[in-house]
Amino acid sequence: MSMSIEMPAVFARIGRRLPTPLVSLHFVAGLELARRLKWLSPPAELEGRSFAITVEDLGLRNCFTVKQGAFRTVWDGAPAELELGAKLADFLALMRAETDADTLFFQRRLRIAGDTELGLIVKNWLDASPRPAWLQRLSGAGR
């Protein structure tokens, strides 16, 4: 089941005004919860690397790193080694395994910048990560 959501432009204008570390705190809390519930475990190759994920239609930029196998907010504003950007609906489709990063990239719906080798590691990791049952039910998979 594919989802098409158009967010009002006002959300992006507001989101771009929010401090990145404040936005990142919430995002990283979600990543950490997923890690602690064993839904998402970062591979060793991500240790010490920095990332930025921008939900473009919401104007939200999340910056984080992996330290000692855990997700941590980046506070210093340093440039990320890997930047990913897409609309909320496309990120949700990736999470639910309704589509893959290659498809979104070649359809120009996923923006990738920075370290290409790191990007490939992240892509392969996310493609191979199992999705929790509740996420599969939300997507309509298995019906």
XYZ file of N, CA and C in Angstrom:
429
model
N 0.847 -1.165 0.000
C 0.000 0.000 0.000
C 0.897 1.233 0.000
N 0.794 2.022 -1.023
C 1.594 3.225 -1.135
C 0.793 4.405 -0.591
N 1.499 5.312 0.043
C 0.823 6.424 0.681
C 1.317 7.725 0.045
N 0.395 8.603 -0.288
C 0.751 9.908 -0.821
C 0.207 10.965 0.123
N 1.108 11.657 0.772
C 0.734 12.689 1.728
C 1.360 13.995 1.257
N 0.561 15.019 1.120
C 1.084 16.339 0.804
C 0.969 17.202 2.054
N 2.072 17.621 2.577
C 2.083 18.463 3.762
C 1.964 19.928 3.346
N 1.182 20.697 4.060
C 1.106 22.134 3.775
C 2.487 22.781 3.933
N 2.785 23.729 3.069
C 4.096 24.391 3.075
C 4.396 25.067 4.405
N 3.384 25.442 5.156
C 3.606 26.102 6.440
C 4.392 25.195 7.394
N 4.188 23.884 7.310
C 4.936 22.956 8.175
C 6.437 23.067 7.922
N 6.822 23.121 6.656
C 8.246 23.229 6.324
C 8.817 24.567 6.797
N 8.046 25.638 6.654
C 8.530 26.953 7.108
C 8.746 26.946 8.615
N 7.844 26.350 9.342
C 7.988 26.265 10.802
C 9.142 25.334 11.163
N 9.186 24.167 10.538
C 10.220 23.178 10.839
C 11.625 23.700 10.624
N 11.820 24.487 9.565
C 13.161 25.033 9.287
C 13.619 26.022 10.350
N 12.692 26.564 11.121
C 13.042 27.529 12.180
C 13.415 26.843 13.497
N 13.081 25.564 13.625
C 13.385 24.842 14.862
C 14.867 24.485 14.917
N 15.495 24.625 16.069
C 16.918 24.268 16.189
C 17.120 22.769 15.921
N 18.093 22.466 15.077
C 18.367 21.072 14.708
C 18.589 20.184 15.924
N 19.373 20.594 16.938
C 19.551 19.694 18.090
C 18.242 19.371 18.804
N 17.327 20.335 18.884
C 16.039 20.091 19.523
C 15.231 19.056 18.731
N 15.197 19.207 17.429
C 14.501 18.248 16.563
C 15.178 16.884 16.673
N 16.502 16.887 16.669
C 17.271 15.642 16.697
C 17.056 14.847 17.982
N 16.860 15.541 19.093
C 16.621 14.848 20.370
C 15.462 13.871 20.254
N 14.382 14.307 19.648
C 13.203 13.455 19.506
C 13.460 12.309 18.537
N 14.110 12.612 17.435
C 14.416 11.603 16.433
C 15.344 10.536 17.009
N 16.384 10.981 17.689
C 17.353 10.053 18.286
C 16.698 9.223 19.385
N 15.775 9.814 20.131
C 15.047 9.044 21.149
C 14.299 7.885 20.492
N 13.700 8.136 19.338
C 13.016 7.066 18.603
C 13.977 5.999 18.115
N 15.132 6.422 17.585
C 16.150 5.456 17.146
C 16.652 4.615 18.324
N 16.882 5.280 19.439
C 17.371 4.566 20.630
C 16.324 3.582 21.152
N 15.070 3.963 21.136
C 14.007 3.043 21.546
C 14.000 1.819 20.633
N 14.085 2.056 19.327
C 14.121 0.939 18.368
C 15.344 0.051 18.620
N 16.483 0.660 18.936
C 17.697 -0.125 19.200
C 17.530 -0.963 20.471
N 17.004 -0.351 21.525
C 16.847 -1.059 22.794
C 15.809 -2.173 22.720
N 14.822 -2.002 21.832
C 13.826 -3.055 21.629
C 14.309 -4.097 20.610
N 15.562 -3.908 20.152
C 16.220 -4.814 19.205
C 15.537 -4.841 17.837
N 14.911 -3.706 17.464
C 14.332 -3.572 16.139
C 15.352 -3.028 15.157
N 16.353 -2.319 15.674
C 17.321 -1.645 14.828
C 18.663 -1.627 15.555
N 19.635 -2.289 14.995
C 20.950 -2.350 15.625
C 22.003 -1.866 14.630
N 22.672 -0.743 14.927
C 23.637 -0.219 13.963
C 24.858 -1.128 13.827
N 25.288 -1.387 12.590
C 26.488 -2.201 12.395
C 27.744 -1.459 12.848
N 28.781 -2.199 13.120
C 30.039 -1.625 13.621
C 30.610 -0.564 12.677
N 30.342 -0.674 11.370
C 30.881 0.287 10.392
C 30.331 1.698 10.592
N 29.261 1.829 11.371
C 28.681 3.152 11.598
C 29.262 3.851 12.825
N 30.057 3.126 13.599
C 30.640 3.679 14.824
C 31.439 4.950 14.535
N 31.062 6.034 15.253
C 31.768 7.303 15.142
C 31.416 8.125 13.918
N 30.517 7.643 13.093
C 30.135 8.352 11.864
C 28.949 9.271 12.151
N 28.826 10.338 11.353
C 27.752 11.308 11.589
C 26.787 11.347 10.401
N 25.514 11.588 10.729
C 24.454 11.518 9.742
C 23.499 12.687 9.915
N 22.854 13.074 8.821
C 21.767 14.052 8.860
C 20.638 13.506 8.003
N 19.447 13.525 8.555
C 18.257 13.108 7.817
C 17.296 14.285 7.844
N 16.904 14.729 6.655
C 15.985 15.850 6.545
C 14.655 15.359 5.994
N 13.598 15.612 6.756
C 12.241 15.349 6.291
C 11.835 16.642 5.590
N 11.978 16.646 4.273
C 11.922 17.890 3.513
C 10.578 18.602 3.577
N 9.478 17.865 3.529
C 8.180 18.546 3.529
C 7.773 19.032 4.914
N 8.516 18.639 5.941
C 8.282 19.159 7.288
C 9.369 20.150 7.698
N 10.437 20.263 6.899
C 11.523 21.175 7.205
C 12.352 20.748 8.412
N 12.280 19.476 8.774
C 12.967 18.988 9.973
C 14.283 18.311 9.606
N 15.361 18.779 10.209
C 16.692 18.202 9.987
C 17.149 17.563 11.286
N 17.536 16.287 11.193
C 17.976 15.511 12.349
C 19.438 15.139 12.160
N 20.274 15.481 13.125
C 21.698 15.157 13.052
C 22.052 14.242 14.220
N 22.735 13.154 13.902
C 23.081 12.193 14.934
C 24.339 11.434 14.553
N 24.843 10.710 15.519
C 26.026 9.888 15.332
C 25.789 8.556 16.036
N 26.695 7.610 15.816
C 26.662 6.337 16.535
C 27.911 6.287 17.402
N 27.702 6.151 18.713
C 28.819 6.056 19.658
C 28.584 4.868 20.568
N 29.574 3.985 20.622
C 29.506 2.775 21.437
C 28.228 1.986 21.138
N 27.879 1.931 19.836
C 26.730 1.154 19.389
C 25.386 1.795 19.646
N 25.366 3.039 20.145
C 24.109 3.731 20.456
C 23.987 4.990 19.601
N 22.760 5.411 19.358
C 22.494 6.639 18.605
C 22.582 7.824 19.557
N 23.262 8.891 19.117
C 23.436 10.077 19.942
C 23.214 11.332 19.104
N 22.610 12.345 19.715
C 22.382 13.630 19.060
C 23.717 14.331 18.826
N 23.846 14.987 17.675
C 25.020 15.817 17.390
C 24.673 17.241 17.810
N 25.476 17.789 18.698
C 25.196 19.112 19.266
C 26.032 20.226 18.655
N 27.189 19.902 18.072
C 28.145 20.931 17.683
C 27.906 21.562 16.307
N 26.932 21.068 15.555
C 26.649 21.649 14.247
C 27.663 21.293 13.177
N 28.550 20.355 13.459
C 29.541 19.932 12.465
C 28.826 19.306 11.266
N 29.403 19.424 10.061
C 28.763 18.827 8.893
C 28.675 17.299 9.023
N 27.594 16.744 8.560
C 27.403 15.291 8.612
C 28.176 14.626 7.476
N 28.642 13.408 7.736
C 29.347 12.659 6.699
C 28.388 12.135 5.632
N 27.140 11.877 6.041
C 26.125 11.386 5.109
C 24.831 12.153 5.346
N 24.256 12.691 4.281
C 23.001 13.436 4.358
C 21.960 12.734 3.501
N 20.796 12.480 4.097
C 19.669 11.901 3.377
C 18.501 12.867 3.485
N 17.753 13.013 2.414
C 16.589 13.873 2.442
C 15.480 13.291 1.589
N 14.262 13.375 2.085
C 13.080 12.897 1.355
C 11.846 13.453 2.041
N 10.703 13.242 1.424
C 9.438 13.614 2.046
C 9.056 12.559 3.079
N 8.201 12.954 4.002
C 7.750 12.057 5.060
C 7.181 10.758 4.496
N 6.324 10.839 3.507
C 5.701 9.638 2.930
C 6.747 8.673 2.380
N 7.812 9.197 1.787
C 8.862 8.331 1.237
C 9.669 7.664 2.345
N 9.960 8.401 3.429
C 10.641 7.772 4.562
C 9.768 6.682 5.187
N 8.470 6.943 5.292
C 7.565 5.927 5.837
C 7.530 4.687 4.940
N 7.522 4.888 3.638
C 7.539 3.756 2.705
C 8.823 2.942 2.860
N 9.943 3.608 3.108
C 11.210 2.903 3.361
C 11.124 2.090 4.653
N 10.602 2.716 5.705
C 10.489 2.030 6.998
C 9.619 0.789 6.896
N 8.565 0.880 6.126
C 7.619 -0.231 6.003
C 8.037 -1.245 4.947
N 9.161 -0.997 4.267
C 9.658 -1.856 3.191
C 8.673 -1.927 2.022
N 7.919 -0.849 1.815
C 7.022 -0.768 0.664
C 7.799 -0.405 -0.596
N 8.938 0.227 -0.401
C 9.835 0.573 -1.495
C 11.251 0.522 -0.957
N 12.231 0.597 -1.836
C 13.622 0.560 -1.371
C 14.331 1.860 -1.737
N 15.476 2.063 -1.124
C 16.227 3.307 -1.303
C 16.641 3.508 -2.762
N 17.013 2.425 -3.456
C 17.418 2.561 -4.861
C 16.284 3.129 -5.706
N 15.085 2.595 -5.519
C 13.929 3.066 -6.282
C 13.685 4.544 -6.019
N 13.670 4.922 -4.743
C 13.438 6.326 -4.406
C 14.541 7.216 -4.966
N 15.780 6.757 -4.901
C 16.901 7.542 -5.397
C 16.771 7.771 -6.904
N 16.506 6.699 -7.646
C 16.432 6.832 -9.104
C 15.171 7.566 -9.554
N 14.152 7.613 -8.717
C 12.961 8.418 -9.005
C 13.137 9.859 -8.505
N 14.328 10.160 -7.986
C 14.666 11.490 -7.450
C 13.780 11.899 -6.284
N 13.358 10.903 -5.505
C 12.543 11.156 -4.317
C 13.386 11.021 -3.046
N 14.605 10.531 -3.169
C 15.543 10.416 -2.049
C 16.831 11.108 -2.457
N 17.208 12.115 -1.661
C 18.436 12.864 -1.908
C 19.527 12.300 -1.009
N 20.675 11.999 -1.596
C 21.800 11.457 -0.836
C 23.030 12.299 -1.157
N 23.741 12.749 -0.119
C 24.954 13.535 -0.316
C 25.980 13.114 0.724
N 27.242 13.257 0.354
C 28.319 12.950 1.299
C 29.065 11.687 0.922
N 29.500 10.965 1.918
C 30.333 9.772 1.769
C 29.529 8.641 1.105
N 29.851 8.340 -0.158
C 29.085 7.330 -0.900
C 29.267 5.923 -0.343
N 30.456 5.606 0.145
C 30.672 4.280 0.737
C 29.812 4.119 2.001
N 29.775 5.159 2.820
C 28.934 5.131 4.014
C 27.460 5.020 3.620
N 27.066 5.712 2.571
C 25.695 5.630 2.077
C 25.323 4.217 1.673
N 26.234 3.511 1.040
C 25.986 2.126 0.630
C 25.863 1.211 1.850
N 26.702 1.434 2.858
C 26.627 0.642 4.096
C 25.268 0.842 4.760
N 24.832 2.097 4.865
C 23.540 2.407 5.498
C 22.402 1.797 4.696
N 22.445 1.933 3.374
C 21.395 1.378 2.518
C 21.279 -0.129 2.702
N 22.403 -0.826 2.653
C 22.391 -2.287 2.808
C 21.907 -2.690 4.199
N 22.310 -1.940 5.210
C 21.875 -2.217 6.586
C 20.372 -2.066 6.716
N 19.841 -0.960 6.208
C 18.405 -0.724 6.321
C 17.594 -1.718 5.494
N 18.095 -2.063 4.301
C 17.401 -3.065 3.479
C 17.334 -4.416 4.182
N 18.381 -4.749 4.937
C 18.457 -6.058 5.591
C 17.795 -6.086 6.968
N 17.489 -4.907 7.515
C 16.903 -4.849 8.862
C 15.481 -5.388 8.853
N 15.182 -6.305 9.775
C 13.805 -6.806 9.852
C 12.883 -5.711 10.387
N 11.666 -5.712 9.907
C 10.668 -4.749 10.383
C 9.849 -5.417 11.475
N 9.539 -4.680 12.561
C 8.699 -5.258 13.608
C 7.304 -5.591 13.054
N 6.662 -6.552 13.656
C 5.357 -7.012 13.171
C 4.337 -5.880 13.113
N 4.328 -4.988 14.124
C 3.344 -3.908 14.130
C 3.530 -2.969 12.946
N 4.790 -2.780 12.508
C 5.054 -1.913 11.371
C 4.554 -2.575 10.088
N 4.708 -3.887 10.006
C 4.209 -4.612 8.844
C 2.686 -4.538 8.776
N 2.027 -4.637 9.924
C 0.561 -4.548 9.952
C 0.087 -3.163 9.501
N 0.818 -2.131 9.896
C 0.445 -0.769 9.487
C 0.540 -0.588 7.980
N 1.474 -1.295 7.368
C 1.676 -1.112 5.939
C 0.690 -1.918 5.113
N 0.006 -2.861 5.736
C -0.902 -3.707 4.973
C -0.203 -4.887 4.353
N 1.116 -5.044 4.646
C 1.876 -6.167 4.099
C 1.330 -7.472 4.652
N 1.365 -8.479 3.872
C 0.938 -9.798 4.316
C -0.548 -10.008 4.215
N -1.262 -9.056 3.583
C -2.708 -9.231 3.436
C -3.029 -9.951 2.170
